[in-house]
Amino acid sequence: MKNDSPTHESVIKKVVSELSGCCFKEITAGASGKCPTLPSQSIIAEIIEICRSVLFPNVFSTEQPESATSDYFTGEKCMRLLFLLENQVSCDPSEDKNLLNANEISLNFLSTLPKIRGILLGDIEATFNGDPAAESSTEVLICYPGMRAIINYRIAHELYNLGARLIARLICEIAHSETGIDIHPGAVIGERFSIDHGTGVVIGATSIIGNDVKIYQGVTLGAKSFDTDENNNPIKGIPRHPILGNGVIVYSNASILGRITIGDNAVIGGNIWVDENVAPGERLIQARPNNVLRVAPKE
């Protein structure tokens, strides 16, 4: 009896032939045309670790404290950072990298590190002051998932603005996988920002957050709906996420959706769906299930 069952060899040849005929060249070549591959996730992770060790050497460096704060240590780390980052940026196919080359982007990013550290010190202080369980700033820096996500965001946001957008997304996605906190690097977040607990937080790409804002776990700053083109595809790049003013507090599992404004010093209670503007100083609280109560600001 004839056996018509396919052999291992024939199946492998068929699969290899079909896969080899579809190599997606448009997404596997870097924007510069000099890099045949996309950025490496493992190297991006090393870049993050170098940034952390330069920003906070006594906390994240494996060196002895004295050597970790020396000019030689910092200079060596910065040189390594430049080398890795320039190589990875050259593999970044982001479309907005048409004004600066990989070397310029890397140098400009390096120049922002002192500014990033200054902003992060404010984030650390805000988190420490806002949590009675925190016993030290060092504890906040190394133990709090919100702080880890904010560090990655601050690094990624600078790279995003410089045009290395895929690398910026990778940096934020590494934090997302580590912490459960999803911050798009395109979001604009002010100073002294804190995320308490943090798991399940989502901050969309066009969100704008003022200074001294605090949000809790499960909070979503998302889009309510998408404008579509003639082919019914979402139109990209339009503002579609909320604006939070200075001093806003958003409690756990609140969903704030659409291009609405939450005024300065407003308070959004837990488990509330918000898709309309909230006045400065106003509080939205849920007195009981399915009954949202608005409390006017104090005179």
PDB file of C-alpha atoms in Angstrom:
ATOM      1  CA  MET A   1       0.000   0.000   0.000  1.00  0.00           C
ATOM      2  CA  LYS A   2       1.410   3.340  -1.033  1.00  0.00           C
ATOM      3  CA  ASN A   3       2.199   5.782   1.775  1.00  0.00           C
ATOM      4  CA  ASP A   4       1.386   9.359   0.704  1.00  0.00           C
ATOM      5  CA  SER A   5       2.107  10.902   4.108  1.00  0.00           C
ATOM      6  CA  PRO A   6       4.486  13.862   3.920  1.00  0.00           C
ATOM      7  CA  THR A   7       8.019  13.320   5.103  1.00  0.00           C
ATOM      8  CA  HIS A   8       9.844  15.462   7.621  1.00  0.00           C
ATOM      9  CA  GLU A   9      12.093  16.721   4.874  1.00  0.00           C
ATOM     10  CA  SER A  10       9.287  17.730   2.520  1.00  0.00           C
ATOM     11  CA  VAL A  11       7.370  19.583   5.245  1.00  0.00           C
ATOM     12  CA  ILE A  12      10.468  21.450   6.396  1.00  0.00           C
ATOM     13  CA  LYS A  13      11.371  22.436   2.827  1.00  0.00           C
ATOM     14  CA  LYS A  14       7.846  23.723   2.198  1.00  0.00           C
ATOM     15  CA  VAL A  15       7.737  25.778   5.414  1.00  0.00           C
ATOM     16  CA  VAL A  16      11.245  27.202   4.842  1.00  0.00           C
ATOM     17  CA  SER A  17      10.326  28.169   1.292  1.00  0.00           C
ATOM     18  CA  GLU A  18       7.141  29.962   2.386  1.00  0.00           C
ATOM     19  CA  LEU A  19       8.776  31.770   5.291  1.00  0.00           C
ATOM     20  CA  SER A  20      11.816  32.829   3.269  1.00  0.00           C
ATOM     21  CA  GLY A  21       9.587  34.439   0.678  1.00  0.00           C
ATOM     22  CA  CYS A  22       8.182  36.933   3.181  1.00  0.00           C
ATOM     23  CA  CYS A  23      11.000  38.663   5.013  1.00  0.00           C
ATOM     24  CA  PHE A  24       9.365  42.042   5.815  1.00  0.00           C
ATOM     25  CA  LYS A  25      12.355  44.084   4.678  1.00  0.00           C
ATOM     26  CA  GLU A  26      10.471  47.300   5.324  1.00  0.00           C
ATOM     27  CA  ILE A  27      10.529  46.727   9.095  1.00  0.00           C
ATOM     28  CA  THR A  28      13.783  44.861   9.584  1.00  0.00           C
ATOM     29  CA  ALA A  29      16.159  47.493   8.220  1.00  0.00           C
ATOM     30  CA  GLY A  30      17.156  50.516  10.280  1.00  0.00           C
ATOM     31  CA  ALA A  31      16.181  53.988   9.150  1.00  0.00           C
ATOM     32  CA  SER A  32      19.759  54.838   8.256  1.00  0.00           C
ATOM     33  CA  GLY A  33      20.039  51.830   5.976  1.00  0.00           C
ATOM     34  CA  LYS A  34      23.318  50.922   7.713  1.00  0.00           C
ATOM     35  CA  CYS A  35      21.863  48.500  10.238  1.00  0.00           C
ATOM     36  CA  PRO A  36      20.333  45.246   8.966  1.00  0.00           C
ATOM     37  CA  THR A  37      18.492  44.500  12.206  1.00  0.00           C
ATOM     38  CA  LEU A  38      16.108  46.134  14.648  1.00  0.00           C
ATOM     39  CA  PRO A  39      17.271  47.375  18.070  1.00  0.00           C
ATOM     40  CA  SER A  40      18.256  44.630  20.499  1.00  0.00           C
ATOM     41  CA  GLN A  41      16.065  44.299  23.572  1.00  0.00           C
ATOM     42  CA  SER A  42      18.966  42.950  25.628  1.00  0.00           C
ATOM     43  CA  ILE A  43      21.183  45.908  24.688  1.00  0.00           C
ATOM     44  CA  ILE A  44      18.342  48.343  25.420  1.00  0.00           C
ATOM     45  CA  ALA A  45      18.099  46.741  28.872  1.00  0.00           C
ATOM     46  CA  GLU A  46      21.834  47.324  29.356  1.00  0.00           C
ATOM     47  CA  ILE A  47      21.400  50.960  28.300  1.00  0.00           C
ATOM     48  CA  ILE A  48      18.745  51.385  30.988  1.00  0.00           C
ATOM     49  CA  GLU A  49      21.021  49.860  33.624  1.00  0.00           C
ATOM     50  CA  ILE A  50      23.881  52.171  32.621  1.00  0.00           C
ATOM     51  CA  CYS A  51      21.586  55.191  32.812  1.00  0.00           C
ATOM     52  CA  ARG A  52      20.438  54.153  36.286  1.00  0.00           C
ATOM     53  CA  SER A  53      24.004  53.632  37.480  1.00  0.00           C
ATOM     54  CA  VAL A  54      25.056  57.064  36.185  1.00  0.00           C
ATOM     55  CA  LEU A  55      22.010  58.830  37.589  1.00  0.00           C
ATOM     56  CA  PHE A  56      22.180  57.133  41.010  1.00  0.00           C
ATOM     57  CA  PRO A  57      25.628  55.496  41.275  1.00  0.00           C
ATOM     58  CA  ASN A  58      25.529  54.701  44.995  1.00  0.00           C
ATOM     59  CA  VAL A  59      22.256  52.823  44.541  1.00  0.00           C
ATOM     60  CA  PHE A  60      22.403  51.047  41.190  1.00  0.00           C
ATOM     61  CA  SER A  61      26.129  50.636  40.590  1.00  0.00           C
ATOM     62  CA  THR A  62      27.953  47.418  41.440  1.00  0.00           C
ATOM     63  CA  GLU A  63      31.137  49.412  42.093  1.00  0.00           C
ATOM     64  CA  GLN A  64      32.345  50.461  45.532  1.00  0.00           C
ATOM     65  CA  PRO A  65      30.707  53.751  46.642  1.00  0.00           C
ATOM     66  CA  GLU A  66      33.936  55.743  46.340  1.00  0.00           C
ATOM     67  CA  SER A  67      34.711  54.578  42.822  1.00  0.00           C
ATOM     68  CA  ALA A  68      31.068  54.749  41.750  1.00  0.00           C
ATOM     69  CA  THR A  69      30.998  58.519  42.252  1.00  0.00           C
ATOM     70  CA  SER A  70      34.365  59.232  40.655  1.00  0.00           C
ATOM     71  CA  ASP A  71      34.843  61.131  37.415  1.00  0.00           C
ATOM     72  CA  TYR A  72      36.537  58.077  35.910  1.00  0.00           C
ATOM     73  CA  PHE A  73      33.550  55.828  36.702  1.00  0.00           C
ATOM     74  CA  THR A  74      31.047  58.310  35.293  1.00  0.00           C
ATOM     75  CA  GLY A  75      33.135  58.992  32.211  1.00  0.00           C
ATOM     76  CA  GLU A  76      33.613  55.297  31.494  1.00  0.00           C
ATOM     77  CA  LYS A  77      29.877  54.634  31.847  1.00  0.00           C
ATOM     78  CA  CYS A  78      29.014  57.588  29.613  1.00  0.00           C
ATOM     79  CA  MET A  79      31.376  56.366  26.907  1.00  0.00           C
ATOM     80  CA  ARG A  80      29.817  52.901  27.052  1.00  0.00           C
ATOM     81  CA  LEU A  81      26.355  54.449  26.946  1.00  0.00           C
ATOM     82  CA  LEU A  82      27.218  56.538  23.884  1.00  0.00           C
ATOM     83  CA  PHE A  83      28.668  53.540  22.058  1.00  0.00           C
ATOM     84  CA  LEU A  84      25.654  51.318  22.714  1.00  0.00           C
ATOM     85  CA  LEU A  85      23.057  54.002  22.156  1.00  0.00           C
ATOM     86  CA  GLU A  86      24.490  55.230  18.867  1.00  0.00           C
ATOM     87  CA  ASN A  87      24.560  51.679  17.561  1.00  0.00           C
ATOM     88  CA  GLN A  88      20.970  51.039  18.615  1.00  0.00           C
ATOM     89  CA  VAL A  89      19.656  54.369  17.334  1.00  0.00           C
ATOM     90  CA  SER A  90      21.149  53.570  13.938  1.00  0.00           C
ATOM     91  CA  CYS A  91      18.874  50.490  13.939  1.00  0.00           C
ATOM     92  CA  ASP A  92      15.769  52.442  14.945  1.00  0.00           C
ATOM     93  CA  PRO A  93      13.429  52.761  11.936  1.00  0.00           C
ATOM     94  CA  SER A  94      11.444  55.614  13.491  1.00  0.00           C
ATOM     95  CA  GLU A  95      10.260  58.062  10.874  1.00  0.00           C
ATOM     96  CA  ASP A  96      10.889  61.209  12.918  1.00  0.00           C
ATOM     97  CA  LYS A  97      14.645  60.796  12.894  1.00  0.00           C
ATOM     98  CA  ASN A  98      15.109  62.853   9.722  1.00  0.00           C
ATOM     99  CA  LEU A  99      16.803  65.893  11.254  1.00  0.00           C
ATOM    100  CA  LEU A 100      19.391  64.265  13.529  1.00  0.00           C
ATOM    101  CA  ASN A 101      21.678  61.306  12.936  1.00  0.00           C
ATOM    102  CA  ALA A 102      22.416  58.560  15.462  1.00  0.00           C
ATOM    103  CA  ASN A 103      25.495  60.311  16.833  1.00  0.00           C
ATOM    104  CA  GLU A 104      23.660  63.606  17.361  1.00  0.00           C
ATOM    105  CA  ILE A 105      20.703  61.913  19.019  1.00  0.00           C
ATOM    106  CA  SER A 106      23.001  59.998  21.371  1.00  0.00           C
ATOM    107  CA  LEU A 107      25.032  63.080  22.313  1.00  0.00           C
ATOM    108  CA  ASN A 108      21.912  65.178  22.829  1.00  0.00           C
ATOM    109  CA  PHE A 109      20.420  62.479  25.026  1.00  0.00           C
ATOM    110  CA  LEU A 110      23.587  62.244  27.112  1.00  0.00           C
ATOM    111  CA  SER A 111      23.362  66.008  27.693  1.00  0.00           C
ATOM    112  CA  THR A 112      19.884  65.580  29.212  1.00  0.00           C
ATOM    113  CA  LEU A 113      20.998  63.198  31.985  1.00  0.00           C
ATOM    114  CA  PRO A 114      21.653  65.920  34.602  1.00  0.00           C
ATOM    115  CA  LYS A 115      18.171  67.344  33.901  1.00  0.00           C
ATOM    116  CA  ILE A 116      16.616  63.874  34.147  1.00  0.00           C
ATOM    117  CA  ARG A 117      18.269  63.279  37.522  1.00  0.00           C
ATOM    118  CA  GLY A 118      16.996  66.601  38.851  1.00  0.00           C
ATOM    119  CA  ILE A 119      13.430  65.750  37.835  1.00  0.00           C
ATOM    120  CA  LEU A 120      13.714  62.227  39.260  1.00  0.00           C
ATOM    121  CA  LEU A 121      14.877  63.598  42.616  1.00  0.00           C
ATOM    122  CA  GLY A 122      11.601  65.499  42.752  1.00  0.00           C
ATOM    123  CA  ASP A 123       9.652  62.349  41.847  1.00  0.00           C
ATOM    124  CA  ILE A 124      11.433  60.434  44.619  1.00  0.00           C
ATOM    125  CA  GLU A 125      10.685  63.155  47.166  1.00  0.00           C
ATOM    126  CA  ALA A 126       7.013  63.309  46.160  1.00  0.00           C
ATOM    127  CA  THR A 127       6.667  59.532  46.452  1.00  0.00           C
ATOM    128  CA  PHE A 128       8.419  59.448  49.824  1.00  0.00           C
ATOM    129  CA  ASN A 129       6.357  62.326  51.246  1.00  0.00           C
ATOM    130  CA  GLY A 130       3.124  60.818  49.931  1.00  0.00           C
ATOM    131  CA  ASP A 131       3.530  57.350  51.444  1.00  0.00           C
ATOM    132  CA  PRO A 132       3.715  56.902  55.220  1.00  0.00           C
ATOM    133  CA  ALA A 133       5.022  53.361  54.646  1.00  0.00           C
ATOM    134  CA  ALA A 134       8.190  54.658  52.970  1.00  0.00           C
ATOM    135  CA  GLU A 135      11.095  54.787  55.409  1.00  0.00           C
ATOM    136  CA  SER A 136      13.761  56.262  53.132  1.00  0.00           C
ATOM    137  CA  SER A 137      14.337  57.724  49.690  1.00  0.00           C
ATOM    138  CA  THR A 138      16.573  54.760  48.892  1.00  0.00           C
ATOM    139  CA  GLU A 139      13.679  52.406  49.615  1.00  0.00           C
ATOM    140  CA  VAL A 140      11.498  54.389  47.225  1.00  0.00           C
ATOM    141  CA  LEU A 141      14.161  54.283  44.535  1.00  0.00           C
ATOM    142  CA  ILE A 142      14.859  50.553  44.561  1.00  0.00           C
ATOM    143  CA  CYS A 143      11.655  48.979  45.921  1.00  0.00           C
ATOM    144  CA  TYR A 144       8.784  50.957  44.445  1.00  0.00           C
ATOM    145  CA  PRO A 145       7.527  49.759  41.028  1.00  0.00           C
ATOM    146  CA  GLY A 146       6.077  53.199  40.336  1.00  0.00           C
ATOM    147  CA  MET A 147       9.518  54.735  40.697  1.00  0.00           C
ATOM    148  CA  ARG A 148      11.082  52.138  38.405  1.00  0.00           C
ATOM    149  CA  ALA A 149       8.469  52.884  35.744  1.00  0.00           C
ATOM    150  CA  ILE A 150       8.964  56.637  36.125  1.00  0.00           C
ATOM    151  CA  ILE A 151      12.740  56.306  35.702  1.00  0.00           C
ATOM    152  CA  ASN A 152      12.260  54.398  32.459  1.00  0.00           C
ATOM    153  CA  TYR A 153       9.657  56.889  31.301  1.00  0.00           C
ATOM    154  CA  ARG A 154      11.906  59.919  31.962  1.00  0.00           C
ATOM    155  CA  ILE A 155      14.722  58.286  29.963  1.00  0.00           C
ATOM    156  CA  ALA A 156      12.405  57.169  27.165  1.00  0.00           C
ATOM    157  CA  HIS A 157      10.629  60.514  26.884  1.00  0.00           C
ATOM    158  CA  GLU A 158      13.870  62.318  26.029  1.00  0.00           C
ATOM    159  CA  LEU A 159      14.738  59.739  23.369  1.00  0.00           C
ATOM    160  CA  TYR A 160      11.193  59.906  22.016  1.00  0.00           C
ATOM    161  CA  ASN A 161      11.444  63.674  21.600  1.00  0.00           C
ATOM    162  CA  LEU A 162      14.810  63.292  19.870  1.00  0.00           C
ATOM    163  CA  GLY A 163      13.307  60.903  17.322  1.00  0.00           C
ATOM    164  CA  ALA A 164      14.413  57.447  18.543  1.00  0.00           C
ATOM    165  CA  ARG A 165      10.822  56.403  19.054  1.00  0.00           C
ATOM    166  CA  LEU A 166      11.048  52.635  18.758  1.00  0.00           C
ATOM    167  CA  ILE A 167      13.847  52.556  21.339  1.00  0.00           C
ATOM    168  CA  ALA A 168      11.744  54.781  23.593  1.00  0.00           C
ATOM    169  CA  ARG A 169       8.830  52.368  23.297  1.00  0.00           C
ATOM    170  CA  LEU A 170      11.098  49.431  24.118  1.00  0.00           C
ATOM    171  CA  ILE A 171      12.346  51.190  27.249  1.00  0.00           C
ATOM    172  CA  CYS A 172       8.813  51.813  28.492  1.00  0.00           C
ATOM    173  CA  GLU A 173       7.726  48.288  27.589  1.00  0.00           C
ATOM    174  CA  ILE A 174      10.578  46.862  29.660  1.00  0.00           C
ATOM    175  CA  ALA A 175       9.181  48.786  32.636  1.00  0.00           C
ATOM    176  CA  HIS A 176       5.689  47.616  31.697  1.00  0.00           C
ATOM    177  CA  SER A 177       6.745  43.966  31.820  1.00  0.00           C
ATOM    178  CA  GLU A 178       8.591  44.507  35.113  1.00  0.00           C
ATOM    179  CA  THR A 179       5.957  46.543  36.938  1.00  0.00           C
ATOM    180  CA  GLY A 180       2.599  46.263  35.180  1.00  0.00           C
ATOM    181  CA  ILE A 181       2.699  50.041  34.614  1.00  0.00           C
ATOM    182  CA  ASP A 182       2.197  51.102  31.004  1.00  0.00           C
ATOM    183  CA  ILE A 183       3.365  54.659  30.264  1.00  0.00           C
ATOM    184  CA  HIS A 184       3.710  55.753  26.651  1.00  0.00           C
ATOM    185  CA  PRO A 185       6.957  57.732  26.171  1.00  0.00           C
ATOM    186  CA  GLY A 186       5.082  60.396  24.217  1.00  0.00           C
ATOM    187  CA  ALA A 187       3.033  61.412  27.265  1.00  0.00           C
ATOM    188  CA  VAL A 188       4.026  64.724  28.849  1.00  0.00           C
ATOM    189  CA  ILE A 189       4.399  64.428  32.629  1.00  0.00           C
ATOM    190  CA  GLY A 190       5.319  67.293  34.924  1.00  0.00           C
ATOM    191  CA  GLU A 191       7.525  67.377  37.981  1.00  0.00           C
ATOM    192  CA  ARG A 192       7.109  65.590  41.339  1.00  0.00           C
ATOM    193  CA  PHE A 193       4.988  62.821  39.839  1.00  0.00           C
ATOM    194  CA  SER A 194       4.165  59.756  41.926  1.00  0.00           C
ATOM    195  CA  ILE A 195       2.458  56.426  41.291  1.00  0.00           C
ATOM    196  CA  ASP A 196       1.362  54.565  44.413  1.00  0.00           C
ATOM    197  CA  HIS A 197       1.485  50.743  44.085  1.00  0.00           C
ATOM    198  CA  GLY A 198       1.037  51.102  40.353  1.00  0.00           C
ATOM    199  CA  THR A 199      -0.006  47.747  38.917  1.00  0.00           C
ATOM    200  CA  GLY A 200      -2.434  48.220  36.029  1.00  0.00           C
ATOM    201  CA  VAL A 201      -1.749  51.918  35.444  1.00  0.00           C
ATOM    202  CA  VAL A 202      -2.094  52.988  31.793  1.00  0.00           C
ATOM    203  CA  ILE A 203      -1.043  56.447  30.546  1.00  0.00           C
ATOM    204  CA  GLY A 204      -1.745  57.061  26.866  1.00  0.00           C
ATOM    205  CA  ALA A 205       0.504  58.688  24.296  1.00  0.00           C
ATOM    206  CA  THR A 206      -1.094  62.139  24.180  1.00  0.00           C
ATOM    207  CA  SER A 207      -1.774  62.466  27.906  1.00  0.00           C
ATOM    208  CA  ILE A 208      -0.614  65.676  29.566  1.00  0.00           C
ATOM    209  CA  ILE A 209      -0.007  65.604  33.321  1.00  0.00           C
ATOM    210  CA  GLY A 210       0.857  68.669  35.393  1.00  0.00           C
ATOM    211  CA  ASN A 211       3.099  69.030  38.431  1.00  0.00           C
ATOM    212  CA  ASP A 212       2.515  67.357  41.809  1.00  0.00           C
ATOM    213  CA  VAL A 213       0.104  64.746  40.459  1.00  0.00           C
ATOM    214  CA  LYS A 214      -0.447  61.442  42.242  1.00  0.00           C
ATOM    215  CA  ILE A 215      -2.195  58.394  40.813  1.00  0.00           C
ATOM    216  CA  TYR A 216      -2.937  54.988  42.282  1.00  0.00           C
ATOM    217  CA  GLN A 217      -3.020  51.447  40.922  1.00  0.00           C
ATOM    218  CA  GLY A 218      -5.356  50.551  38.101  1.00  0.00           C
ATOM    219  CA  VAL A 219      -5.803  54.110  36.831  1.00  0.00           C
ATOM    220  CA  THR A 220      -6.325  54.525  33.084  1.00  0.00           C
ATOM    221  CA  LEU A 221      -5.713  57.746  31.187  1.00  0.00           C
ATOM    222  CA  GLY A 222      -7.072  56.535  27.886  1.00  0.00           C
ATOM    223  CA  ALA A 223      -8.870  57.423  24.697  1.00  0.00           C
ATOM    224  CA  LYS A 224     -12.643  57.306  24.572  1.00  0.00           C
ATOM    225  CA  SER A 225     -12.924  56.819  20.821  1.00  0.00           C
ATOM    226  CA  PHE A 226     -10.876  57.164  17.647  1.00  0.00           C
ATOM    227  CA  ASP A 227     -11.429  59.397  14.642  1.00  0.00           C
ATOM    228  CA  THR A 228     -11.109  57.323  11.477  1.00  0.00           C
ATOM    229  CA  ASP A 229     -10.072  58.050   7.901  1.00  0.00           C
ATOM    230  CA  GLU A 230     -11.935  57.199   4.688  1.00  0.00           C
ATOM    231  CA  ASN A 231     -10.843  53.569   5.059  1.00  0.00           C
ATOM    232  CA  ASN A 232     -12.162  53.412   8.630  1.00  0.00           C
ATOM    233  CA  ASN A 233      -8.650  53.195  10.070  1.00  0.00           C
ATOM    234  CA  PRO A 234      -7.798  55.193  13.228  1.00  0.00           C
ATOM    235  CA  ILE A 235      -6.149  58.552  12.493  1.00  0.00           C
ATOM    236  CA  LYS A 236      -2.826  58.616  14.294  1.00  0.00           C
ATOM    237  CA  GLY A 237      -1.235  61.500  16.155  1.00  0.00           C
ATOM    238  CA  ILE A 238      -4.347  63.431  17.190  1.00  0.00           C
ATOM    239  CA  PRO A 239      -4.804  64.424  20.869  1.00  0.00           C
ATOM    240  CA  ARG A 240      -7.132  61.834  22.381  1.00  0.00           C
ATOM    241  CA  HIS A 241      -6.053  61.387  26.014  1.00  0.00           C
ATOM    242  CA  PRO A 242      -6.819  63.449  29.147  1.00  0.00           C
ATOM    243  CA  ILE A 243      -5.120  66.556  30.490  1.00  0.00           C
ATOM    244  CA  LEU A 244      -4.531  66.528  34.257  1.00  0.00           C
ATOM    245  CA  GLY A 245      -3.806  69.845  35.947  1.00  0.00           C
ATOM    246  CA  ASN A 246      -1.403  70.493  38.815  1.00  0.00           C
ATOM    247  CA  GLY A 247      -2.022  68.778  42.143  1.00  0.00           C
ATOM    248  CA  VAL A 248      -4.575  66.265  40.835  1.00  0.00           C
ATOM    249  CA  ILE A 249      -5.091  62.995  42.736  1.00  0.00           C
ATOM    250  CA  VAL A 250      -6.627  59.974  40.991  1.00  0.00           C
ATOM    251  CA  TYR A 251      -7.540  57.011  43.170  1.00  0.00           C
ATOM    252  CA  SER A 252      -7.424  53.341  42.235  1.00  0.00           C
ATOM    253  CA  ASN A 253      -9.183  51.900  39.199  1.00  0.00           C
ATOM    254  CA  ALA A 254     -10.528  55.215  37.934  1.00  0.00           C
ATOM    255  CA  SER A 255     -10.812  55.471  34.138  1.00  0.00           C
ATOM    256  CA  ILE A 256     -10.389  58.959  32.679  1.00  0.00           C
ATOM    257  CA  LEU A 257     -11.120  58.846  28.975  1.00  0.00           C
ATOM    258  CA  GLY A 258     -10.948  61.226  26.028  1.00  0.00           C
ATOM    259  CA  ARG A 259      -9.464  64.675  25.525  1.00  0.00           C
ATOM    260  CA  ILE A 260     -10.952  66.136  28.678  1.00  0.00           C
ATOM    261  CA  THR A 261      -9.404  68.363  31.316  1.00  0.00           C
ATOM    262  CA  ILE A 262      -9.178  67.569  35.008  1.00  0.00           C
ATOM    263  CA  GLY A 263      -8.653  70.926  36.701  1.00  0.00           C
ATOM    264  CA  ASP A 264      -5.943  71.825  39.189  1.00  0.00           C
ATOM    265  CA  ASN A 265      -6.227  70.160  42.609  1.00  0.00           C
ATOM    266  CA  ALA A 266      -9.225  68.049  41.590  1.00  0.00           C
ATOM    267  CA  VAL A 267      -9.710  64.646  43.194  1.00  0.00           C
ATOM    268  CA  ILE A 268     -11.032  61.635  41.269  1.00  0.00           C
ATOM    269  CA  GLY A 269     -12.294  58.848  43.521  1.00  0.00           C
ATOM    270  CA  GLY A 270     -11.788  55.145  42.938  1.00  0.00           C
ATOM    271  CA  ASN A 271     -13.713  52.995  40.462  1.00  0.00           C
ATOM    272  CA  ILE A 272     -15.156  55.949  38.542  1.00  0.00           C
ATOM    273  CA  TRP A 273     -15.547  56.371  34.779  1.00  0.00           C
ATOM    274  CA  VAL A 274     -14.856  60.006  33.830  1.00  0.00           C
ATOM    275  CA  ASP A 275     -15.436  61.331  30.301  1.00  0.00           C
ATOM    276  CA  GLU A 276     -16.358  64.969  31.028  1.00  0.00           C
ATOM    277  CA  ASN A 277     -14.272  67.931  32.216  1.00  0.00           C
ATOM    278  CA  VAL A 278     -13.767  68.284  35.949  1.00  0.00           C
ATOM    279  CA  ALA A 279     -13.490  71.770  37.456  1.00  0.00           C
ATOM    280  CA  PRO A 280     -10.449  72.889  39.481  1.00  0.00           C
ATOM    281  CA  GLY A 281     -10.801  71.763  43.076  1.00  0.00           C
ATOM    282  CA  GLU A 282     -13.800  69.564  42.335  1.00  0.00           C
ATOM    283  CA  ARG A 283     -14.075  66.071  43.821  1.00  0.00           C
ATOM    284  CA  LEU A 284     -15.730  63.116  42.119  1.00  0.00           C
ATOM    285  CA  ILE A 285     -16.576  60.344  44.547  1.00  0.00           C
ATOM    286  CA  GLN A 286     -18.810  57.297  44.371  1.00  0.00           C
ATOM    287  CA  ALA A 287     -21.071  57.417  47.396  1.00  0.00           C
ATOM    288  CA  ARG A 288     -22.430  53.970  46.575  1.00  0.00           C
ATOM    289  CA  PRO A 289     -22.360  51.725  43.507  1.00  0.00           C
ATOM    290  CA  ASN A 290     -23.572  53.398  40.319  1.00  0.00           C
ATOM    291  CA  ASN A 291     -24.088  56.729  42.053  1.00  0.00           C
ATOM    292  CA  VAL A 292     -21.386  59.294  41.335  1.00  0.00           C
ATOM    293  CA  LEU A 293     -21.596  62.336  43.561  1.00  0.00           C
ATOM    294  CA  ARG A 294     -19.997  65.659  42.614  1.00  0.00           C
ATOM    295  CA  VAL A 295     -18.784  67.826  45.500  1.00  0.00           C
ATOM    296  CA  ALA A 296     -18.226  71.502  44.670  1.00  0.00           C
ATOM    297  CA  PRO A 297     -14.835  73.025  45.535  1.00  0.00           C
ATOM    298  CA  LYS A 298     -14.578  74.860  48.835  1.00  0.00           C
ATOM    299  CA  GLU A 299     -14.866  78.633  48.673  1.00  0.00           C
TER     300      GLU A 299
END
